[in-house]
Coordinates of C-alpha atoms in Angstrom, one line a residue:
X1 CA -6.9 66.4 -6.2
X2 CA -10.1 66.6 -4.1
X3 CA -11.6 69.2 -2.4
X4 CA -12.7 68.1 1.2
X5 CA -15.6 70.7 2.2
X6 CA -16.9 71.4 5.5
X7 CA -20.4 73.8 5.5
X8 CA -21.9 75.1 8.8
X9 CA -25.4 73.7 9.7
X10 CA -28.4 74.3 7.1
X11 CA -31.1 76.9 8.2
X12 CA -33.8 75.8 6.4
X13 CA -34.8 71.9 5.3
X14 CA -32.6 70.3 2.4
X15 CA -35.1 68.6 -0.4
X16 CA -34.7 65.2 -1.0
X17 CA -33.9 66.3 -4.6
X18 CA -31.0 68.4 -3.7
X19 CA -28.3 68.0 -6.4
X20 CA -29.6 70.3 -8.8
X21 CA -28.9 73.1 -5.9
X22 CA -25.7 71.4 -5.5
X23 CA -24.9 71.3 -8.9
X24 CA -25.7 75.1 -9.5
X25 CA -23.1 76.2 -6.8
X26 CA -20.9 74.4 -8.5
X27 CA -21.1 75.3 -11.7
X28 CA -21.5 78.8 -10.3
X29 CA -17.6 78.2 -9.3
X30 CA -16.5 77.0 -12.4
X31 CA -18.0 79.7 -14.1
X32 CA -20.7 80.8 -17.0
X33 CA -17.7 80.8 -19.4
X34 CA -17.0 76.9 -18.6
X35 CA -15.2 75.4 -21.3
X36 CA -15.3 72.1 -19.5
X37 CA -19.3 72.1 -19.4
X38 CA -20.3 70.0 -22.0
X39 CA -17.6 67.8 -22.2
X40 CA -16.5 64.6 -21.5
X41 CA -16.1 65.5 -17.2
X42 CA -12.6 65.2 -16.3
X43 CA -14.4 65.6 -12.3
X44 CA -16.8 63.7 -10.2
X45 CA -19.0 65.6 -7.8
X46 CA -20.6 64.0 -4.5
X47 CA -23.6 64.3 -2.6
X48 CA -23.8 65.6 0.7
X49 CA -23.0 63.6 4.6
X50 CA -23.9 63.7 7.9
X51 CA -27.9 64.5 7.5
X52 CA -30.7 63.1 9.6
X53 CA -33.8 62.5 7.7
X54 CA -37.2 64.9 8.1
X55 CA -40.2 64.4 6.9
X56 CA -39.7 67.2 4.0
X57 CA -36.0 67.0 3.6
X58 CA -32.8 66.5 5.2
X59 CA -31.2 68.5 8.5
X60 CA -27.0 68.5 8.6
X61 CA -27.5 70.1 12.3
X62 CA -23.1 69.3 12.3
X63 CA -22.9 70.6 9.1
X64 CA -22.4 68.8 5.7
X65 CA -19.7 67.0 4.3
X66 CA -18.8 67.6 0.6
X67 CA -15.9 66.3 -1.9
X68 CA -15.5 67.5 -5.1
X69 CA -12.6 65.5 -7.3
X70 CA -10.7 66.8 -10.4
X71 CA -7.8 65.5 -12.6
X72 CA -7.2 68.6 -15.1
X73 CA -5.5 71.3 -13.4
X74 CA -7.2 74.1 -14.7
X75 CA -10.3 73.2 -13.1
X76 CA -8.5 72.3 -10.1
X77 CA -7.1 76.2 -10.1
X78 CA -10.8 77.5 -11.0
X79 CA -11.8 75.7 -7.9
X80 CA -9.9 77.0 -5.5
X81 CA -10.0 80.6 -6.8
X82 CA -13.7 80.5 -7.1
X83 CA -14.5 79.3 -3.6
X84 CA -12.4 81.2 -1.4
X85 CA -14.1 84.4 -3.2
X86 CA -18.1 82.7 -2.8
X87 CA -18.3 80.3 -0.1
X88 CA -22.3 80.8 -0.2
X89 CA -24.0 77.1 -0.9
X90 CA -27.9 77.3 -0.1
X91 CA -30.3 76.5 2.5
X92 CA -28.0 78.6 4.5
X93 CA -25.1 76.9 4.5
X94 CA -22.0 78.2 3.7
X95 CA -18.5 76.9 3.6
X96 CA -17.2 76.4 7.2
X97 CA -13.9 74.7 6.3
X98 CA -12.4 73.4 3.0
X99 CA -9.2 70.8 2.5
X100 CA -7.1 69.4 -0.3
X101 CA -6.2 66.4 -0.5
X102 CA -3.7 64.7 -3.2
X103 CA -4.8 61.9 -4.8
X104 CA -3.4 58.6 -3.0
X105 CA -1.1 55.9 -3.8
X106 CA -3.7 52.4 -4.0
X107 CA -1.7 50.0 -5.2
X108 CA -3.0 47.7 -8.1
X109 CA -5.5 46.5 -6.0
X110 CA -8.3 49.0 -4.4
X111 CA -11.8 48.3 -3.2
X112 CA -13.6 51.8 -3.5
X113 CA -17.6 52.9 -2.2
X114 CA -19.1 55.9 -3.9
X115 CA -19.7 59.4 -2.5
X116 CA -22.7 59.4 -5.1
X117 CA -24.2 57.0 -7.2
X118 CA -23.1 55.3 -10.6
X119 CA -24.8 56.0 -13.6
X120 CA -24.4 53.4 -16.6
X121 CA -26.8 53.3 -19.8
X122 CA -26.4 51.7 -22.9
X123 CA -28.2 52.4 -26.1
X124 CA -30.5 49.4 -27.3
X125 CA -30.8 48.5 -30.9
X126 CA -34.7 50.2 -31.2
X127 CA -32.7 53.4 -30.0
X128 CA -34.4 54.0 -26.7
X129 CA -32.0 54.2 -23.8
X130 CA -31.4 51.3 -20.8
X131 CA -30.5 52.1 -17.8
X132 CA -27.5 49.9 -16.3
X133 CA -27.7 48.5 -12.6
X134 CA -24.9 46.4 -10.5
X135 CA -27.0 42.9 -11.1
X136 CA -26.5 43.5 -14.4
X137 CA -23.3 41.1 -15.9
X138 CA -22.4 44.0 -18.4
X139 CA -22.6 46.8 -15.8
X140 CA -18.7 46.5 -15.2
X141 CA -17.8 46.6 -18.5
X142 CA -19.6 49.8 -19.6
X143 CA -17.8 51.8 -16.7
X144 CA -14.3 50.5 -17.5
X145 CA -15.9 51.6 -21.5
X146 CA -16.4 55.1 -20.2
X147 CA -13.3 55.1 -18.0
X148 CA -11.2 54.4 -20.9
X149 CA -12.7 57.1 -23.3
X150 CA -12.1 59.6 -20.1
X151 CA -8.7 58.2 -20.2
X152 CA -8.4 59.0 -24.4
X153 CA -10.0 62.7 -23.7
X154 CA -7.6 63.4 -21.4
X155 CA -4.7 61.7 -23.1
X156 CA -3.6 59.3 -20.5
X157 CA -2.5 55.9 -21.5
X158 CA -3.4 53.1 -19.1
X159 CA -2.4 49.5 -19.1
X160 CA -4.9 46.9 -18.6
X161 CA -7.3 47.1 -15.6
X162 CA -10.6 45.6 -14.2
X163 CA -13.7 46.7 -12.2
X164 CA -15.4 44.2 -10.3
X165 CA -18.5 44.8 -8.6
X166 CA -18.7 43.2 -5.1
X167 CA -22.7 42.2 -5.7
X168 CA -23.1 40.5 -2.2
X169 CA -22.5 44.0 -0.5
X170 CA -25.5 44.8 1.8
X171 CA -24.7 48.6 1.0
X172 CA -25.7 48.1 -2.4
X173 CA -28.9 49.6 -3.6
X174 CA -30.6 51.7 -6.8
X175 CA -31.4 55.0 -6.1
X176 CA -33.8 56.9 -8.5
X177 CA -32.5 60.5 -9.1
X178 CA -34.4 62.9 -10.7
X179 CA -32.1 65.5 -12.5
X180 CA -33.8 68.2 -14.9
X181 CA -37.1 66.1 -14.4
X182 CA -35.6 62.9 -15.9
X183 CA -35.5 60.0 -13.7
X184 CA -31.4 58.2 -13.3
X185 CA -31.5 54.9 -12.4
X186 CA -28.0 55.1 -10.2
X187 CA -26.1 52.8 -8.1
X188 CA -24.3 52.7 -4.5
X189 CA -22.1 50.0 -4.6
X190 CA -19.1 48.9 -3.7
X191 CA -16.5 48.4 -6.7
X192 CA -12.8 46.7 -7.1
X193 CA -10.1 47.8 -9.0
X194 CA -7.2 45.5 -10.5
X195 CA -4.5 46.2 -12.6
X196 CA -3.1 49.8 -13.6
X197 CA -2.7 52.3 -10.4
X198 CA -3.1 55.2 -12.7
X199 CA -6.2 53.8 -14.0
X200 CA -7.9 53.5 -10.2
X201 CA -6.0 57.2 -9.1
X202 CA -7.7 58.8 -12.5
X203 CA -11.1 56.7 -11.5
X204 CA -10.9 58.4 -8.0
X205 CA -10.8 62.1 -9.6
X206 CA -12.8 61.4 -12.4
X207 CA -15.3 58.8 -11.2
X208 CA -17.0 56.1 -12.3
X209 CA -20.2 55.9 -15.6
X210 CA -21.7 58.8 -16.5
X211 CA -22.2 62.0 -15.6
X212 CA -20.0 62.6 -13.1
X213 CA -20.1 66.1 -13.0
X214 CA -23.6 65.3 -12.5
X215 CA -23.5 64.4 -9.1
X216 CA -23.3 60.9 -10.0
X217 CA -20.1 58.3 -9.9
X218 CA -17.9 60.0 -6.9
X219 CA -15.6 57.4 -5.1
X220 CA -14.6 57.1 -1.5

């Protein structure tokens, strides 16, 4: 399922850095007794569309768009209790409208762009951490790795699939985000799908590398 939010028009500036805002309302709806917190997240969380850039931040005079994805249905529930009592966000937006949409049928064959950048790291052999971008050739690989131990955590079996990154995209870029003052080196891109249709339906409401309940890895 995914939440499609619509917020009324910010009152002050957005920082560039917003997501830790973001992520704090939304965590706020899940809840200081989260039991889904520092697991494996069965959710991907977006950024924010429609702005126009300023100097000091971002405006969203129409408003902000907003999608919030979930597989498990207990968060899905903990959603949708939690934001029809608390519709405050910050900056002075607040929830305007919100839809639900089911997750669609794709076929075994879906090209996807993300709602918030991938995150993808691997551990190198000295034990300090690498960050994964799409020019990478193993970049693919580690998300269908991550995908698949999703999958195991939330005991869905899934035939074989692939992710392909579609490297001549113009839209692609690495985006720096800085998260608890650690810089994420992230990724828009645009990514195919082949093979299972349950494995691209759970990739759309769990999304794709790391971190998705992070802010990072949300699929459009």
């Amino acid at each position: 399922m995914r939440f499609l939010i619509k917020t009324t028009p910010n009152l002050e500036i957005v920082p560039f850095n917003y997501q830790q805002k973001l992520l704090g309302v939304f965590h706020k709806w899940l809840g200081e007794e989260n039991p889904h917190h520092d697991q494996l997240s069965l959710y991907s969380v977006g950024w924010l569309w429609g702005s126009k850039s300023h100097r000091e931040g971002f405006i969203f005079q129409d408003g902000a768009d907003w999608s919030i994805s979930a597989w498990d249905e207990k968060i899905q529930t903990r959603l949708t209790n939690a934001i029809t009592l608390d519709q405050e966000l910050f900056c002075g937006m607040r929830i305007k409208e919100i839809k639900t949409m089911k997750t669609p049928e794709f076929g075994n064959d879906y090209t996807f762009k993300t709602l918030s950048p991938i995150l993808a790291r691997i551990k190198r052999e000295n034990g300090t951490t690498e960050h994964l971008t799409y020019l990478h050739d193993n970049f693919p690989e580690r998300l269908k790795q991550i995908l698949l131990k999703k999958a195991n955590h939330a005991k869905l079996e899934l035939s074989d699939f692939s992710i392909i990154i579609e490297k001549n995209f113009k839209g692609n870029r690495i985006k720096v985000v800085t998260l608890n003052k650690v810089g994420n080196k992230a990724n828009f891109v645009k990514v195919r799908m082949q093979g299972d249709e349950n494995a691209i339906k759970f990739a759309w409401c769990v999304g794709l590398g790391e971190s998705t309940g992070s802010c990072f890895g949300g699929l459009r």
